[in-house]
PDB file of C-alpha atoms in Angstrom:
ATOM      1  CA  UNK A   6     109.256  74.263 125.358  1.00  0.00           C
ATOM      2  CA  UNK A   7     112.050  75.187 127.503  1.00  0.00           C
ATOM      3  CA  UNK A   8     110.268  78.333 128.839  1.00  0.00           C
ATOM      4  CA  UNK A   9     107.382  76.702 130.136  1.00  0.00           C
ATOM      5  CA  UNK A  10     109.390  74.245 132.352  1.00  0.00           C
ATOM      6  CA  UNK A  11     108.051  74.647 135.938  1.00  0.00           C
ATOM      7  CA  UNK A  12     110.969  75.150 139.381  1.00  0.00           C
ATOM      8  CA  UNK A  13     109.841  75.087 142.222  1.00  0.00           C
ATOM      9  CA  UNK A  14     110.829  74.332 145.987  1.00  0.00           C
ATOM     10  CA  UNK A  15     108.757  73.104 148.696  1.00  0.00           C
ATOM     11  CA  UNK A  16     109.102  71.943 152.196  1.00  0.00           C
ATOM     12  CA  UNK A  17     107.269  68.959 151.491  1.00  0.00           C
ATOM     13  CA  UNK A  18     106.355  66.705 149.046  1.00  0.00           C
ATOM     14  CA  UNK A  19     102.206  67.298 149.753  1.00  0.00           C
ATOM     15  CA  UNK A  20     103.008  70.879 149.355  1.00  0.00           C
ATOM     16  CA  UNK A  21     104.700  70.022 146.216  1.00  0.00           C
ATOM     17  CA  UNK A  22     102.201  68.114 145.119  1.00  0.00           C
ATOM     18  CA  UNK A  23      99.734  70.902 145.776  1.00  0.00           C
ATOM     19  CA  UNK A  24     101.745  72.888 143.485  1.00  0.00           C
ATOM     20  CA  UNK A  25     101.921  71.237 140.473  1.00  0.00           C
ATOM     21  CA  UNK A  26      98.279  70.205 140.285  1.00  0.00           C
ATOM     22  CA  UNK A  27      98.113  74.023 140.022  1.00  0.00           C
ATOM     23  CA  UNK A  28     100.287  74.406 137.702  1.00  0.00           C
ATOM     24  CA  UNK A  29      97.530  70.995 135.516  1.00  0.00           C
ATOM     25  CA  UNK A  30      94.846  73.284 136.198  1.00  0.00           C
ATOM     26  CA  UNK A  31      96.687  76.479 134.646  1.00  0.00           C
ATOM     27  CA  UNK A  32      97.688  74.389 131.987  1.00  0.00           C
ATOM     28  CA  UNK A  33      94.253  73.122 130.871  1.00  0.00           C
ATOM     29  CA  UNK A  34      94.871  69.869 132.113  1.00  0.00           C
ATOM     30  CA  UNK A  35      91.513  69.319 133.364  1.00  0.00           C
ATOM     31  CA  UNK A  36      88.086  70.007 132.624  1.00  0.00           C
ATOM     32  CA  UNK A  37      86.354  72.634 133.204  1.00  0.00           C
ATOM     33  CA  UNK A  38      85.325  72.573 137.464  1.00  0.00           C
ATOM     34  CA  UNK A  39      85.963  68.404 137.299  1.00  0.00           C
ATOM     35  CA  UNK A  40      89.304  66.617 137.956  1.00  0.00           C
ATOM     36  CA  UNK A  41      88.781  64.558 134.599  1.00  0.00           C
ATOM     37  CA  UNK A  42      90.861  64.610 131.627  1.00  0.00           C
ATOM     38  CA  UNK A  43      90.819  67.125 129.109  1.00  0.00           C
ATOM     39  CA  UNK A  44      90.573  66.026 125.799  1.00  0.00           C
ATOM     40  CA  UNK A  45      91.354  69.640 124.467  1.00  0.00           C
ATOM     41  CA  UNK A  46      94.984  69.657 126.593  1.00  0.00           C
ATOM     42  CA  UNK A  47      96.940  68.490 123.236  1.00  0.00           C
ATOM     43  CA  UNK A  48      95.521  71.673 121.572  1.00  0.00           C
ATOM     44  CA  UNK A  49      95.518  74.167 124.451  1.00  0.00           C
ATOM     45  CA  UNK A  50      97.978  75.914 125.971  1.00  0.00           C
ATOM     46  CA  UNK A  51     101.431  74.294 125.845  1.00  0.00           C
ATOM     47  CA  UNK A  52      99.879  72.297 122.743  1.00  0.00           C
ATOM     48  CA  UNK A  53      98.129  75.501 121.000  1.00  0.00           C
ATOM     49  CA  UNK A  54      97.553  75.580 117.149  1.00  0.00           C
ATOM     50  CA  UNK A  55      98.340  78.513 115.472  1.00  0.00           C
ATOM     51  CA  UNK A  56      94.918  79.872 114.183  1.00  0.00           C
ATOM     52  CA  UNK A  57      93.555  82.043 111.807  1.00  0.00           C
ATOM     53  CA  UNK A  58      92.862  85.147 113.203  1.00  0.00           C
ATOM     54  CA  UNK A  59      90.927  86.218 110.079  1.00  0.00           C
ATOM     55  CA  UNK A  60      87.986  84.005 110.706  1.00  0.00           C
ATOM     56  CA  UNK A  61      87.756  84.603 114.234  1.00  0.00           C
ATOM     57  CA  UNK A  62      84.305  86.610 115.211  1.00  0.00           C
ATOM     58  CA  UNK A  63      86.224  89.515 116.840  1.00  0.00           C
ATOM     59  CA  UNK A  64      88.765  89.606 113.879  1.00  0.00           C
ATOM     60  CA  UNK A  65      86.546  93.304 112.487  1.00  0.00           C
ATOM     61  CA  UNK A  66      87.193  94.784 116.157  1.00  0.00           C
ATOM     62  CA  UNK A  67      90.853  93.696 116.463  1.00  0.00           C
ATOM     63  CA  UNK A  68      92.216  92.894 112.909  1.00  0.00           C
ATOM     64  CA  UNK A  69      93.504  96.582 112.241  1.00  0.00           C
ATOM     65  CA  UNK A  70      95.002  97.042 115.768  1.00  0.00           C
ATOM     66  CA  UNK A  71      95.479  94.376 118.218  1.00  0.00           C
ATOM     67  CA  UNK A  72      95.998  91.598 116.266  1.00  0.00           C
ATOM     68  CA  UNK A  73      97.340  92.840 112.820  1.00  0.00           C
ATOM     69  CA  UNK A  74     101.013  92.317 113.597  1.00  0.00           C
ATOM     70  CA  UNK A  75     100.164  88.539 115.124  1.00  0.00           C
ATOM     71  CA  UNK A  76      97.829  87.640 111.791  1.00  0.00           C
ATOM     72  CA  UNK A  77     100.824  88.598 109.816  1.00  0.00           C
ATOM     73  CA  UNK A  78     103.692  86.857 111.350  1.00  0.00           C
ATOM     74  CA  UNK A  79     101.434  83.316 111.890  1.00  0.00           C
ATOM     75  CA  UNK A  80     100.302  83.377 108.259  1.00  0.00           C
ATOM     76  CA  UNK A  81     102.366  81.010 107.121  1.00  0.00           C
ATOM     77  CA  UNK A  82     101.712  78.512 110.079  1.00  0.00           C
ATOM     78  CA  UNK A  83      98.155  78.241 109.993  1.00  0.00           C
ATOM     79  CA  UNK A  84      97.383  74.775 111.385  1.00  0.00           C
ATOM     80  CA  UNK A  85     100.097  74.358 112.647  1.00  0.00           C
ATOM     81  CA  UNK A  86     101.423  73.361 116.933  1.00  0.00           C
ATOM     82  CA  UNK A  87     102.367  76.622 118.192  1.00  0.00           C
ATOM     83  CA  UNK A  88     105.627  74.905 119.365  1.00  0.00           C
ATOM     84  CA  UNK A  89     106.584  73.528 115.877  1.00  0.00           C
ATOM     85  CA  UNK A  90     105.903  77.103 114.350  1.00  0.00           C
ATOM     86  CA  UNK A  91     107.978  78.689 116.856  1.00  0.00           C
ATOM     87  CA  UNK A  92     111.209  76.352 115.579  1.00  0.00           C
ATOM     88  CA  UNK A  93     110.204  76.936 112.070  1.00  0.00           C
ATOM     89  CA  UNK A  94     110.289  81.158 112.445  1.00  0.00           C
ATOM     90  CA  UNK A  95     113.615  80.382 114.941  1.00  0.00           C
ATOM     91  CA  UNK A  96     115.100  78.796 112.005  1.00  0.00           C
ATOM     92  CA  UNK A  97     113.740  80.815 109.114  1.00  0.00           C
ATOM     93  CA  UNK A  98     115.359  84.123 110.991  1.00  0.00           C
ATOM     94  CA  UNK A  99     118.876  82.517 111.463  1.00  0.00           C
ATOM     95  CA  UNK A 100     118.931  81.491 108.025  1.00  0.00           C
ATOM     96  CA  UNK A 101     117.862  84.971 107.162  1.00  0.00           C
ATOM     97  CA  UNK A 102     120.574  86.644 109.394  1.00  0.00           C
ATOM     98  CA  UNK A 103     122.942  84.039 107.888  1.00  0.00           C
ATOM     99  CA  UNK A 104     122.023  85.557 104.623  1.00  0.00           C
ATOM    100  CA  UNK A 105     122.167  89.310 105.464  1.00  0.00           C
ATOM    101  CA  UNK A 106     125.397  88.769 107.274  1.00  0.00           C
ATOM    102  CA  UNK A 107     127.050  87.531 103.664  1.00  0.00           C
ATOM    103  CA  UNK A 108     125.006  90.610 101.734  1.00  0.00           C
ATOM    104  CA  UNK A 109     126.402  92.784 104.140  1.00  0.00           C
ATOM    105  CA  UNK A 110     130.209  91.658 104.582  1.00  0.00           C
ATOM    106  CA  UNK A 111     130.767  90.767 100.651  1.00  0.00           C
ATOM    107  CA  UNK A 112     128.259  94.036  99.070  1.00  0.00           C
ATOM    108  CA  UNK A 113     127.591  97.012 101.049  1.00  0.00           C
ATOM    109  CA  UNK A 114     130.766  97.234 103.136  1.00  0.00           C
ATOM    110  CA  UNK A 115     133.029  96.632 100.136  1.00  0.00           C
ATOM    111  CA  UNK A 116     130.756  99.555  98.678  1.00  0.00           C
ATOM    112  CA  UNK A 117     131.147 101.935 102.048  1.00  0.00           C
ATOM    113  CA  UNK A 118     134.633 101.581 102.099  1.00  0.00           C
ATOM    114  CA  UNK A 119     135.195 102.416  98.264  1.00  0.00           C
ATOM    115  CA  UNK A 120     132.946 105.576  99.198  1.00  0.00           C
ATOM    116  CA  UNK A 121     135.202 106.559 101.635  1.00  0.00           C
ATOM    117  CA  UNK A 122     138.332 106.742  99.241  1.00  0.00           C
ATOM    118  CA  UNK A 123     136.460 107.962  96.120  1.00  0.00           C
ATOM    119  CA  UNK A 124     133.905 110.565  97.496  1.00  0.00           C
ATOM    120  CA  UNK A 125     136.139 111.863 100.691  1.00  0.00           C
ATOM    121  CA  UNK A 126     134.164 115.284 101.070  1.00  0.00           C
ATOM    122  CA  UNK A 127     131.120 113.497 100.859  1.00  0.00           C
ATOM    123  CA  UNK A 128     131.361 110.319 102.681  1.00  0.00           C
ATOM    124  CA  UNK A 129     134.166 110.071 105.646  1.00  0.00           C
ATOM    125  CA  UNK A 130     132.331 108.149 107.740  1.00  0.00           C
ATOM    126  CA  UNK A 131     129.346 105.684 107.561  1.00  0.00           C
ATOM    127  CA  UNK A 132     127.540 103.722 110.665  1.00  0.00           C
ATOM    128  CA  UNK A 133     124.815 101.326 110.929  1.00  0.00           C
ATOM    129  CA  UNK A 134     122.529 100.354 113.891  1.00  0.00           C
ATOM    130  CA  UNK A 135     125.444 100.341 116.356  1.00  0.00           C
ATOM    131  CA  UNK A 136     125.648  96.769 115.940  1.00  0.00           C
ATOM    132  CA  UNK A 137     125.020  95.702 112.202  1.00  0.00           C
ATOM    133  CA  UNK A 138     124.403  96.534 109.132  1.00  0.00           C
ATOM    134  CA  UNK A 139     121.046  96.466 107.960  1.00  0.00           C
ATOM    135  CA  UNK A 140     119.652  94.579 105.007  1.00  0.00           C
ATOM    136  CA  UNK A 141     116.012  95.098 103.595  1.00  0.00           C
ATOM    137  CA  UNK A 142     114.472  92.548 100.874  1.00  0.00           C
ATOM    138  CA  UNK A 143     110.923  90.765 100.072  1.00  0.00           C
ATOM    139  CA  UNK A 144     111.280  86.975 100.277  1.00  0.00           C
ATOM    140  CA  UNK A 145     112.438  86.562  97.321  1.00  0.00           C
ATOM    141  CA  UNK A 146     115.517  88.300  98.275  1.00  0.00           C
ATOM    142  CA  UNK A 147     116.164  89.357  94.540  1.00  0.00           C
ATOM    143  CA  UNK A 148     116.625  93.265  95.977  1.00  0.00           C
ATOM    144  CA  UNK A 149     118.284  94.950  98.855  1.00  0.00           C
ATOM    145  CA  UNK A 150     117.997  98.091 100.968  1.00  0.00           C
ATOM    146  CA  UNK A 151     121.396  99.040 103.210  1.00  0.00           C
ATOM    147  CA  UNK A 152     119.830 102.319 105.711  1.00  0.00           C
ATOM    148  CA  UNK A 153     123.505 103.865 106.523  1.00  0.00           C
ATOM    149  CA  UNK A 154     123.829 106.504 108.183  1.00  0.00           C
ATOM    150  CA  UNK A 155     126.521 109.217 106.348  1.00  0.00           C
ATOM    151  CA  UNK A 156     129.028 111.364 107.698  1.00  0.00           C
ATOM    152  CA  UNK A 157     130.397 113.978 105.517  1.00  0.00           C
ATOM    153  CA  UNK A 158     133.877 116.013 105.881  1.00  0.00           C
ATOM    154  CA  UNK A 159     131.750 118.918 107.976  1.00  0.00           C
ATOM    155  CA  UNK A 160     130.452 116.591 110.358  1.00  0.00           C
ATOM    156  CA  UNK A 161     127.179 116.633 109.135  1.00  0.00           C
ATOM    157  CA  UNK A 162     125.375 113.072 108.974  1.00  0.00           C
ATOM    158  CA  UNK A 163     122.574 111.970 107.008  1.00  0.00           C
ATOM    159  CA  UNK A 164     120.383 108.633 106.623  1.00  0.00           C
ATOM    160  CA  UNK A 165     120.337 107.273 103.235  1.00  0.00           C
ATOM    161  CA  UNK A 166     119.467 104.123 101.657  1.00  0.00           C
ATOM    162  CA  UNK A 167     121.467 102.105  99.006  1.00  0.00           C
ATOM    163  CA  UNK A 168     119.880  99.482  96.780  1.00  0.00           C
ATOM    164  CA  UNK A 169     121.185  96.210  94.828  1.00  0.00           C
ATOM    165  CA  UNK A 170     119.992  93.515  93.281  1.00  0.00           C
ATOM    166  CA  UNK A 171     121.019  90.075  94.142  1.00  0.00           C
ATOM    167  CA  UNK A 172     123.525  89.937  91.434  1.00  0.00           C
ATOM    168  CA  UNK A 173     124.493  93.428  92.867  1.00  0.00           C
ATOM    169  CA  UNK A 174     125.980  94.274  89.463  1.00  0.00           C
ATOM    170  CA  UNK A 175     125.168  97.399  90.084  1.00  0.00           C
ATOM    171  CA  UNK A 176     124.350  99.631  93.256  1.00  0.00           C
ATOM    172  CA  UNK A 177     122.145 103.262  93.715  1.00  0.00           C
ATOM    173  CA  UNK A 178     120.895 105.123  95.683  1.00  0.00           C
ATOM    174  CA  UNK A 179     117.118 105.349  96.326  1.00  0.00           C
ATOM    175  CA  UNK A 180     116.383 108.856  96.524  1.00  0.00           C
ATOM    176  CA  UNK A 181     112.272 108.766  96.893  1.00  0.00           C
ATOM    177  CA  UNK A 182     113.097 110.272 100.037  1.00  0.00           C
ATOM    178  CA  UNK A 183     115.206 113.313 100.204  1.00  0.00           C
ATOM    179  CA  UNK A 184     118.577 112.010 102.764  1.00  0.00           C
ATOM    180  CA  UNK A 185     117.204 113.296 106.389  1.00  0.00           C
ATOM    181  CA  UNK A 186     119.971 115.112 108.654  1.00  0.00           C
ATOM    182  CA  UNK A 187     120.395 114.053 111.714  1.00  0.00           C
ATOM    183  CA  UNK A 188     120.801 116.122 114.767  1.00  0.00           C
ATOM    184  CA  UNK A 189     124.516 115.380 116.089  1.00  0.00           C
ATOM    185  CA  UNK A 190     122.956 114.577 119.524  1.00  0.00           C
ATOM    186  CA  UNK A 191     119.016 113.822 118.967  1.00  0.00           C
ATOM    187  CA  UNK A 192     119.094 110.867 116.593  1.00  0.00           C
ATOM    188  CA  UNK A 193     117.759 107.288 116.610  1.00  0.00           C
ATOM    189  CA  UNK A 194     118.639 105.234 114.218  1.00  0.00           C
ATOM    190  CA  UNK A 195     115.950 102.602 114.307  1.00  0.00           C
ATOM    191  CA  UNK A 196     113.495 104.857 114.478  1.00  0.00           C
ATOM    192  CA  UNK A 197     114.557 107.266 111.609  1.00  0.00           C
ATOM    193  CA  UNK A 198     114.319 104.192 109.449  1.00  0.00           C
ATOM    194  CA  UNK A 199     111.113 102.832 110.554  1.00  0.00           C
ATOM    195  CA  UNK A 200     109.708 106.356 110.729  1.00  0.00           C
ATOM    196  CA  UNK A 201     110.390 107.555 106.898  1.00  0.00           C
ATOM    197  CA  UNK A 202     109.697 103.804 105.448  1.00  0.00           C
ATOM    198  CA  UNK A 203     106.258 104.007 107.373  1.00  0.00           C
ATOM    199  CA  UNK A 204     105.424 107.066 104.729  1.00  0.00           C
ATOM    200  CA  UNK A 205     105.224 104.167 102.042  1.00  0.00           C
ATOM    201  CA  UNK A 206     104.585 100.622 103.129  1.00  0.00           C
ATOM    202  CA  UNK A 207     104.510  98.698 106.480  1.00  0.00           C
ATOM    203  CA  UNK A 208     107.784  97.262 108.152  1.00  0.00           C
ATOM    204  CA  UNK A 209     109.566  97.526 111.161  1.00  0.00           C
ATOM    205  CA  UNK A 210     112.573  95.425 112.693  1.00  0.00           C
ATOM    206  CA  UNK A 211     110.208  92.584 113.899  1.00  0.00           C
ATOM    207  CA  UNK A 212     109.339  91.929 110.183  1.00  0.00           C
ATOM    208  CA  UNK A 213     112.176  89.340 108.561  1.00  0.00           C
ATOM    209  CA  UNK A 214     111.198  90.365 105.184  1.00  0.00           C
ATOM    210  CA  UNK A 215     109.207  93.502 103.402  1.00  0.00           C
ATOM    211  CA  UNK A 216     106.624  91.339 101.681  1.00  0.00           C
ATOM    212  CA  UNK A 217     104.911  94.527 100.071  1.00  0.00           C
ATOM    213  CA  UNK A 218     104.740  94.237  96.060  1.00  0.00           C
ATOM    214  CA  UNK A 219     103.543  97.573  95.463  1.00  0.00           C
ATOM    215  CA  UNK A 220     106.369  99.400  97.936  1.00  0.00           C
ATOM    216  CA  UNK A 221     109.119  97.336  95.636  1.00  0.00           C
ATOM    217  CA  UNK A 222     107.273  98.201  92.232  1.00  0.00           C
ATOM    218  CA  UNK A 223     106.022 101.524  92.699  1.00  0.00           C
ATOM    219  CA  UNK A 224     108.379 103.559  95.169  1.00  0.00           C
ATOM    220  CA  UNK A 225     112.053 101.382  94.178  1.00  0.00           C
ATOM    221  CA  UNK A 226     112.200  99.936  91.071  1.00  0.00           C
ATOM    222  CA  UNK A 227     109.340 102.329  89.298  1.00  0.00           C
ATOM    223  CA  UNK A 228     110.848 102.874  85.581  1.00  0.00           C
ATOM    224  CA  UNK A 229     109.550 105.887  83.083  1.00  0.00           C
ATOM    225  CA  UNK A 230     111.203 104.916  79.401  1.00  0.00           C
ATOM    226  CA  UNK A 231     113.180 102.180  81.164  1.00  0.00           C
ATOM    227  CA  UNK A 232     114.705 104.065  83.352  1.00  0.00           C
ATOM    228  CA  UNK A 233     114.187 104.479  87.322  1.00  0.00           C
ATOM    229  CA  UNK A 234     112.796 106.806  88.735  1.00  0.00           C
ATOM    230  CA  UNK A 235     113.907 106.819  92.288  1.00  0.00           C
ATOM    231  CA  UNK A 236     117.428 104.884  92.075  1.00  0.00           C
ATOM    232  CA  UNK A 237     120.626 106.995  91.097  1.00  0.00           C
ATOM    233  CA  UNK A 238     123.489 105.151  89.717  1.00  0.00           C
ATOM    234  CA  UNK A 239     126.490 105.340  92.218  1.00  0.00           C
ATOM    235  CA  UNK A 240     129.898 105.046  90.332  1.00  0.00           C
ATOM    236  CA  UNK A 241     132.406 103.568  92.859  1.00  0.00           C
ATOM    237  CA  UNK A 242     134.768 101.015  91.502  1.00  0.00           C
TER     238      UNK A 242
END
């Protein structure tokens, strides 16, 4: 792993030496107070397996706090080399952000702009994390979530959240949450989102995917008579 590659300088080569059997001994290379091979180097360390946390004796005094996030994000990889995991999640998020980027470019900002020229008074302006626009789904990626953050013709902004299928044959507005206004000069984006969303389920930027079946069923696509409760129909072609 490219991170764990060891520079270093010294004014001689036994000084150098003297440095990287340091570096063995940090690295489990040995056992424990001998100069002998250790067996348990190719799963230690640089080598580590990806356990589960779950059946680890401490798991009831860190499982909620500590090491909740960890458990969640290694789930998949149980078993696994640490190092092969690590290409696999590098590779799952690109693909991911690949994926988002096409959502995002051929969907919601084709939808922001026709709100801009239909809706004038209430949508002049629309911004996203600074940087990009942000896509929510499960795995499955057969639903979306766009946070945007709204200007209307006053000046006043508010966060809101837009929703879409993967067909996107149709696009609404969640309203479970009434749209927040944000302060002109006290407002962080990020946070607002991760803040109101924290109300209902767990997620926060770290998390590729919302992997939370009763968020998606029972506070987006909840239906009464077959029809939702908490998405409005936006008319914008």
């Amino acid at each position: 792993k490219q991170s764990n590659i060891t520079y270093f300088t010294e004014p001689t080569k036994e000084v150098g030496n003297v440095e990287y059997f340091n570096n063995l001994q940090k690295w489990n290379f040995f056992e424990k107070n001998s100069d002998k091979f250790n067996q348990d180097f190719w799963v230690t360390n640089q080598f580590g397996i990806i356990r589960d946390l779950t059946k680890d004796s401490l798991w009831s005094k860190h499982g909620k706090d500590l090491w909740k996030s960890e458990e969640r994000e290694n789930r998949k990889y149980i078993g696994m080399y640490e190092l092969v995991a690590a290409q696999m999640k590098d590779s799952v998020k690109n693909e991911i952000k690949r994926k988002d980027s096409i959502v995002g470019a051929t969907i919601f900002i084709p939808f922001y702009e026709s709100l801009l020229k239909k809706y004038p008074l209430e949508f002049s302006k629309y911004a996203f994390n600074y940087k990009n626009i942000i896509i929510i789904s499960p795995s499955e990626r057969n639903v979306f979530i766009s946070p945007v953050m709204i200007t209307d013709s006053k000046g006043e902004k508010t966060l809101r959240f837009f929703v879409t299928s993967s067909d996107a044959s149709q696009i609404y507005e969640w309203t479970y949450f009434v749209p927040k206004v944000l302060k002109p000069d006290d407002w962080h984006f990020g946070s607002d989102v991760v803040d109101l969303l924290s109300t209902v389920t767990e997620w926060n930027f770290s998390f590729e995917t919302l992997d939370d079946p009763k968020f998606w069923n029972e506070y987006v696509l909840l239906k009464n008579n077959g029809t939702y409760m908490y998405l409005k129909e936006i008319h914008y072609q």
